[in-house]
Coordinates of N, CA, C and O in Angstrom, one line a residue:
X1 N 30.8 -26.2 12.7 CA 30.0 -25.2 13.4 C 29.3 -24.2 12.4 O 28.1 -24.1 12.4
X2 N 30.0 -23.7 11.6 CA 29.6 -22.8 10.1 C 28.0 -24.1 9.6 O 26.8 -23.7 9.6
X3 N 28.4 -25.1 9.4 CA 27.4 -25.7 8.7 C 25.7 -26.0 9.8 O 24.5 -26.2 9.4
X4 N 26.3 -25.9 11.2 CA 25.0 -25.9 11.6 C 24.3 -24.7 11.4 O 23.2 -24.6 10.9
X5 N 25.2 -23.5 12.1 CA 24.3 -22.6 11.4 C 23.7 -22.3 10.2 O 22.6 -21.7 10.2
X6 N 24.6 -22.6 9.1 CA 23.8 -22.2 8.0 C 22.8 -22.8 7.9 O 21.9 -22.2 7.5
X7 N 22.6 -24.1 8.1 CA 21.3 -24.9 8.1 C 20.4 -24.5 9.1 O 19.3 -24.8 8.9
X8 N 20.6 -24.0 10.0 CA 19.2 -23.2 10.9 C 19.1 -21.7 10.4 O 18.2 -21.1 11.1
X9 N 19.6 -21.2 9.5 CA 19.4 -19.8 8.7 C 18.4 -20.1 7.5 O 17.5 -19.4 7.1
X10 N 18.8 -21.2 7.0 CA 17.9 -21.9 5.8 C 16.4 -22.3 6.5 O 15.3 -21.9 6.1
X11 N 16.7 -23.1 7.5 CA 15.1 -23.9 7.5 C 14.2 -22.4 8.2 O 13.1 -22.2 7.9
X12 N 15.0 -21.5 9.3 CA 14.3 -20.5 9.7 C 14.0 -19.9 8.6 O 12.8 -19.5 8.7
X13 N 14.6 -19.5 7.3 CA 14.0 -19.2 6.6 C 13.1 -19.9 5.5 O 12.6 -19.4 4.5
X14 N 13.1 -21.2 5.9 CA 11.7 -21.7 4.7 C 10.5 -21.5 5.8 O 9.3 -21.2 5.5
X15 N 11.0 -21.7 7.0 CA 9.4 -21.6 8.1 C 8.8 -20.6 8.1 O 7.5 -20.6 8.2
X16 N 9.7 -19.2 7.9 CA 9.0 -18.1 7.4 C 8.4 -17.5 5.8 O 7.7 -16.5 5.7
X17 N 8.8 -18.5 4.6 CA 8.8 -19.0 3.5 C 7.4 -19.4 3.7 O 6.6 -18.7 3.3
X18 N 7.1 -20.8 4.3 CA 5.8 -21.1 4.6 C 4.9 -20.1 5.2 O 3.7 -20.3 4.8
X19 N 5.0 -19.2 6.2 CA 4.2 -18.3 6.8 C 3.4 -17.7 5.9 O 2.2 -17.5 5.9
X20 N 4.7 -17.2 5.0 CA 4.1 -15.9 4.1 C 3.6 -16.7 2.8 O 2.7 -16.3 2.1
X21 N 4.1 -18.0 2.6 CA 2.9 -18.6 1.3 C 1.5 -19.0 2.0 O 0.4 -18.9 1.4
X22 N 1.5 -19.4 3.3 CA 0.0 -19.3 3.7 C -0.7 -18.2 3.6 O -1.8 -18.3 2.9
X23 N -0.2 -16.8 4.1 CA -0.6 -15.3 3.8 C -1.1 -14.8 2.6 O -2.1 -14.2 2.3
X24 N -0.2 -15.1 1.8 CA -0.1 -14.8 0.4 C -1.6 -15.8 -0.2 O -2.5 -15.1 -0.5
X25 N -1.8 -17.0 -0.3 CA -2.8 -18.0 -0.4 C -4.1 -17.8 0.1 O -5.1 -18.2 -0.5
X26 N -4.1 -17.1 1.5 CA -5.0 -16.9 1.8 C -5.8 -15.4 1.3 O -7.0 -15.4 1.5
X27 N -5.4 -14.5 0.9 CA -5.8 -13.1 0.6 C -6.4 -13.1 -1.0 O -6.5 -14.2 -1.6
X28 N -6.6 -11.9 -1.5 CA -7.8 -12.0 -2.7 C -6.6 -11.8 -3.8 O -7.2 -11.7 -4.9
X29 N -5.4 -11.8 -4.0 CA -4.9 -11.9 -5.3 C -5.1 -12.8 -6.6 O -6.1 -13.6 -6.6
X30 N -4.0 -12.8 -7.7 CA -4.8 -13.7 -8.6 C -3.8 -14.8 -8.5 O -2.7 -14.6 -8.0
X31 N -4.4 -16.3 -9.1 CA -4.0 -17.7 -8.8 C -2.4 -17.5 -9.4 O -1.4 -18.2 -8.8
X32 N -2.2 -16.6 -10.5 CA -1.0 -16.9 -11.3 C 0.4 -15.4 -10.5 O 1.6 -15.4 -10.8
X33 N -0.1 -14.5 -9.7 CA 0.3 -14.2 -8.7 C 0.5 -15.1 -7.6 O 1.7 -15.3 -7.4
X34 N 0.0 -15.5 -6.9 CA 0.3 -16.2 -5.5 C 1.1 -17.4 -6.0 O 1.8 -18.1 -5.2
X35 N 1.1 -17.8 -7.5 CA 2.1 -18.9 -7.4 C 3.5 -18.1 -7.9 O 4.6 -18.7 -7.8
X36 N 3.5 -16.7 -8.4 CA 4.9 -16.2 -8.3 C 5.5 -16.1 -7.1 O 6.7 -16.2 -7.1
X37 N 5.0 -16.0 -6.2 CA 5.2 -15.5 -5.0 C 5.2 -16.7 -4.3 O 6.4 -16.7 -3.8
X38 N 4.8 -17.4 -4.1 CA 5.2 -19.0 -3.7 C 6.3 -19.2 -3.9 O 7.1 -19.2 -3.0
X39 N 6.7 -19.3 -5.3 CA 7.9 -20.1 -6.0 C 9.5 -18.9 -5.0 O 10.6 -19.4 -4.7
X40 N 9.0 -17.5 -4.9 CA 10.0 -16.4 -4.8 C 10.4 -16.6 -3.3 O 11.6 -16.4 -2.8
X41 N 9.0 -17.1 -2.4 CA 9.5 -17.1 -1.1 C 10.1 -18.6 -1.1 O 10.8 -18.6 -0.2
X42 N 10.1 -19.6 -1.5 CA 10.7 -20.8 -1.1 C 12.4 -20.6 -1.6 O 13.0 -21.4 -1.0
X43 N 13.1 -19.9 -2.4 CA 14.7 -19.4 -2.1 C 14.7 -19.1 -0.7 O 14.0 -18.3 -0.1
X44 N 15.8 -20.2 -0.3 CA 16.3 -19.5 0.6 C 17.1 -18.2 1.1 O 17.8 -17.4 0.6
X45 N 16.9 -18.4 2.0 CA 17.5 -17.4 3.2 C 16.4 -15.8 2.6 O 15.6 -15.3 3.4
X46 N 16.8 -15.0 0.8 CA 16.8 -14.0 0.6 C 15.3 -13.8 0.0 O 14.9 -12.7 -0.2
X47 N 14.5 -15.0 -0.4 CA 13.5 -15.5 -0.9 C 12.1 -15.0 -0.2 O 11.2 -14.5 -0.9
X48 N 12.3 -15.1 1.3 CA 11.1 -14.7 2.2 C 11.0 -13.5 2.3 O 9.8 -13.0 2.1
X49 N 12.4 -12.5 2.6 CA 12.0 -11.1 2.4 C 12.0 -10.3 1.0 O 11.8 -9.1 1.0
X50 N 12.1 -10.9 -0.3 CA 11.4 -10.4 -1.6 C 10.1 -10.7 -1.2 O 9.3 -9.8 -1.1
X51 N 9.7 -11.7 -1.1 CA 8.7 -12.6 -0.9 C 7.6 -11.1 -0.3 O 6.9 -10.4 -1.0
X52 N 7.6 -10.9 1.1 CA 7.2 -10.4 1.7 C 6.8 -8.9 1.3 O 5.8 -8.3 1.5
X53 N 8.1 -8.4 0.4 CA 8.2 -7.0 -0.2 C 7.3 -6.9 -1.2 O 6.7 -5.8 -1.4
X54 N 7.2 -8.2 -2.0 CA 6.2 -8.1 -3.2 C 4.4 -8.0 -2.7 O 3.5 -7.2 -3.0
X55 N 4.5 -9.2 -1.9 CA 3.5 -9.3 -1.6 C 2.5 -8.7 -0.5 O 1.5 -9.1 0.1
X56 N 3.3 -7.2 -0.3 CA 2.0 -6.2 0.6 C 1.4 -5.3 -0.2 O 1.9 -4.2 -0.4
X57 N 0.7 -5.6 -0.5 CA 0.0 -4.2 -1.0 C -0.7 -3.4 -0.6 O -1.7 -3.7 0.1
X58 N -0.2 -2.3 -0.9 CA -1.3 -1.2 0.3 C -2.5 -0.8 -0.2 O -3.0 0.3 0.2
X59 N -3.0 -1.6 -1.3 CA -4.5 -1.6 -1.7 C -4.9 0.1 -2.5 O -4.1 0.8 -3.0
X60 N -6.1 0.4 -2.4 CA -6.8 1.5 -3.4 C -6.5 2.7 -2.8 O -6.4 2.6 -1.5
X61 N -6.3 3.9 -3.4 CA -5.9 5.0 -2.5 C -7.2 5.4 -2.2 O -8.0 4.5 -2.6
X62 N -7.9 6.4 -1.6 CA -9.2 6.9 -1.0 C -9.6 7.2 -2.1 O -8.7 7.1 -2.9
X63 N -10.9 7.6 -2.8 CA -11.4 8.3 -3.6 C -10.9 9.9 -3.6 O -10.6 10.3 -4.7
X64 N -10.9 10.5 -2.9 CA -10.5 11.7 -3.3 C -9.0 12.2 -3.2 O -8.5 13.3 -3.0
X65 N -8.4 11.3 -3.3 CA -7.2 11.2 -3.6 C -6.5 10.7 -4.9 O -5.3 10.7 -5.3
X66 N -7.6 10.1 -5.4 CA -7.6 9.6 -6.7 C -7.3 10.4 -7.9 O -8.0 11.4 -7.9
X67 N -6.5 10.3 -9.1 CA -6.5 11.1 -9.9 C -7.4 10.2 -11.4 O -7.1 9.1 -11.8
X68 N -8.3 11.0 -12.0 CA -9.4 9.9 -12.3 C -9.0 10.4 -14.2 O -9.0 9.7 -15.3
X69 N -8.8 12.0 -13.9 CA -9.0 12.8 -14.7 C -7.4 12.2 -16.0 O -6.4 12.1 -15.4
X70 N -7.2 11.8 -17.5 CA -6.7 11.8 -17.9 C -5.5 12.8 -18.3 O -4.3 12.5 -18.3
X71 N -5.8 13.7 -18.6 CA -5.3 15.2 -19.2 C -5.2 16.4 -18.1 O -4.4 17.3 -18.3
X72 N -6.1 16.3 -17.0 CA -5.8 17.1 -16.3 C -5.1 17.0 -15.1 O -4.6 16.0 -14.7
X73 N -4.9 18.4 -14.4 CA -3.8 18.1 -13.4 C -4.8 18.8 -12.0 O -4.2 19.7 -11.4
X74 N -6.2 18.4 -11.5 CA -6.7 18.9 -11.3 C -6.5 18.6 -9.3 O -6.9 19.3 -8.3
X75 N -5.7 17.3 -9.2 CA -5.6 16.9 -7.7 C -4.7 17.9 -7.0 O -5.1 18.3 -5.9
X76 N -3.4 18.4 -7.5 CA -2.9 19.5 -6.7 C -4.0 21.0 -6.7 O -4.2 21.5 -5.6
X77 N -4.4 21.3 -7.6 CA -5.4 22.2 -7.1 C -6.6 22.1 -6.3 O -7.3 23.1 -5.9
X78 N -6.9 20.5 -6.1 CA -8.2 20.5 -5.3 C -7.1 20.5 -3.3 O -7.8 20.8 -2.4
X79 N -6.3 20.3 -3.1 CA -5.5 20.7 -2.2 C -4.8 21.7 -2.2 O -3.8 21.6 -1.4
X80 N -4.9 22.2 -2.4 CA -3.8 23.8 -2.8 C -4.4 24.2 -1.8 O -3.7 24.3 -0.9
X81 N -5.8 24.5 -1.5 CA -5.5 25.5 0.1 C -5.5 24.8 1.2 O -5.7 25.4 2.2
X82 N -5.2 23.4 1.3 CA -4.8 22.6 2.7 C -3.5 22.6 2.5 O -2.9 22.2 3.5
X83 N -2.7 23.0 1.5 CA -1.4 22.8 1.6 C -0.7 24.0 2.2 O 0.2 24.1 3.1
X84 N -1.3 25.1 1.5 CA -0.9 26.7 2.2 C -1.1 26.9 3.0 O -0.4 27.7 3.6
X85 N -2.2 26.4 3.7 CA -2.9 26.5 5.3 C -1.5 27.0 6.2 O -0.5 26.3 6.3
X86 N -1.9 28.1 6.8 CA -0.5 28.2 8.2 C -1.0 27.1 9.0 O -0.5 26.0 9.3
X87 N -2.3 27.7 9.5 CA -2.9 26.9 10.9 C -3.0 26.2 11.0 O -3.8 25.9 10.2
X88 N -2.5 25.1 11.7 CA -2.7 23.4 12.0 C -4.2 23.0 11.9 O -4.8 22.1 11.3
X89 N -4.7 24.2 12.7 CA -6.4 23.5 12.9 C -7.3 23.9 11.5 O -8.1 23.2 10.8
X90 N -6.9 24.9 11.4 CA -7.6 25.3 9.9 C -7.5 24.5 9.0 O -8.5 24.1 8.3
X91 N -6.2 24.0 8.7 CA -5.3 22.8 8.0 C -5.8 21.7 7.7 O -6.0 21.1 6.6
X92 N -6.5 21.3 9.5 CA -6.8 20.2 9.3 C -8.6 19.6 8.8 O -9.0 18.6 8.2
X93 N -9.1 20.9 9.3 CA -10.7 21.4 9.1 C -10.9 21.0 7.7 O -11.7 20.2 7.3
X94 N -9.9 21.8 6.9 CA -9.8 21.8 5.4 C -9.7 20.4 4.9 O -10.4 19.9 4.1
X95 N -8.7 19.9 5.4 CA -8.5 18.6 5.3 C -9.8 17.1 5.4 O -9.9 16.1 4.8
X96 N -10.4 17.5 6.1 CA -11.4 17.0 6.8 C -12.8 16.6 5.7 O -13.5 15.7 5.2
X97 N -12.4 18.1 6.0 CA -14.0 18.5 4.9 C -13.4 18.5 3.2 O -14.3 18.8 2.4
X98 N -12.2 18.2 2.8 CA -12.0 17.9 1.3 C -12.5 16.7 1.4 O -13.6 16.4 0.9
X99 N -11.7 15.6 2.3 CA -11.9 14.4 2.3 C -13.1 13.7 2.3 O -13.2 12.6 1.9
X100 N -14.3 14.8 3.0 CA -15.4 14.0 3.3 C -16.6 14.5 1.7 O -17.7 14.1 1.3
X101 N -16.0 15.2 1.4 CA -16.9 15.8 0.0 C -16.4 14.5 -1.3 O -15.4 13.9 -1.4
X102 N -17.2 14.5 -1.7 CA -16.5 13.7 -3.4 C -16.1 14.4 -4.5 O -16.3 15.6 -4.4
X103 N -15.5 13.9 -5.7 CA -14.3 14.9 -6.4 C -15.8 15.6 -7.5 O -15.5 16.3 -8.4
X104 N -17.0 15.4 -7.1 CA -18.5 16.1 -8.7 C -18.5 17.3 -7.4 O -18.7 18.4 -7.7
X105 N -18.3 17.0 -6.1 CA -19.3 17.9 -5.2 C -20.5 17.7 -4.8 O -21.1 18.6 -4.2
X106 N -20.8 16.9 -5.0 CA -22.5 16.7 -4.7 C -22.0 15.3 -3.1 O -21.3 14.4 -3.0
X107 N -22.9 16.0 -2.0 CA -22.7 15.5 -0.6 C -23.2 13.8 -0.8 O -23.2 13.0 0.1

């Protein structure tokens, strides 16, 4: 009984192994990435979910969230008054309008 299960824990997890090497193959990474991640999801059972943990990436942060500046520490100050904001709406106004300006100022 033990052995059937473990054998339907294995193949469910190469099926999901395969899912995420299609995924992984299909998106814009590099060739010598997607074959790390190939090789990491085909272990079973524990393989698919590294697999999957490696392979999300949540991509570029926004531009103005960006810290571009080497030496300086200029991103908590360009938020410092959305952060103190009491008012939710003022908060968010501020918020709004940092996000929609770029980090020179020029519209």
């Amino acid at each position: 009984m033990d052995t059937i299960a473990t054998v339907m824990a294995v193949a469910l997890s190469e099926l999901v192994a395969l899912w995420i090497i299609y995924r992984v193959w299909r998106g814009p990474s590099h060739v010598i990435e997607k074959i790390g991640i190939s090789a990491l999801a085909l272990i079973p059972v524990v393989g698919p979910v590294l697999a999957l943990f490696v392979s999300n990436d949540p991509g570029p942060a926004h531009p103005s969230l960006r810290d571009n500046s080497r030496y300086q520490t200029d991103v908590y100050d360009r938020w410092r008054d959305v952060i103190d904001e009491k008012n939710p709406t003022a908060r968010r106004r501020k918020w709004r309008d940092l996000r929609r300006t770029p980090r020179n100022g020029k519209a």
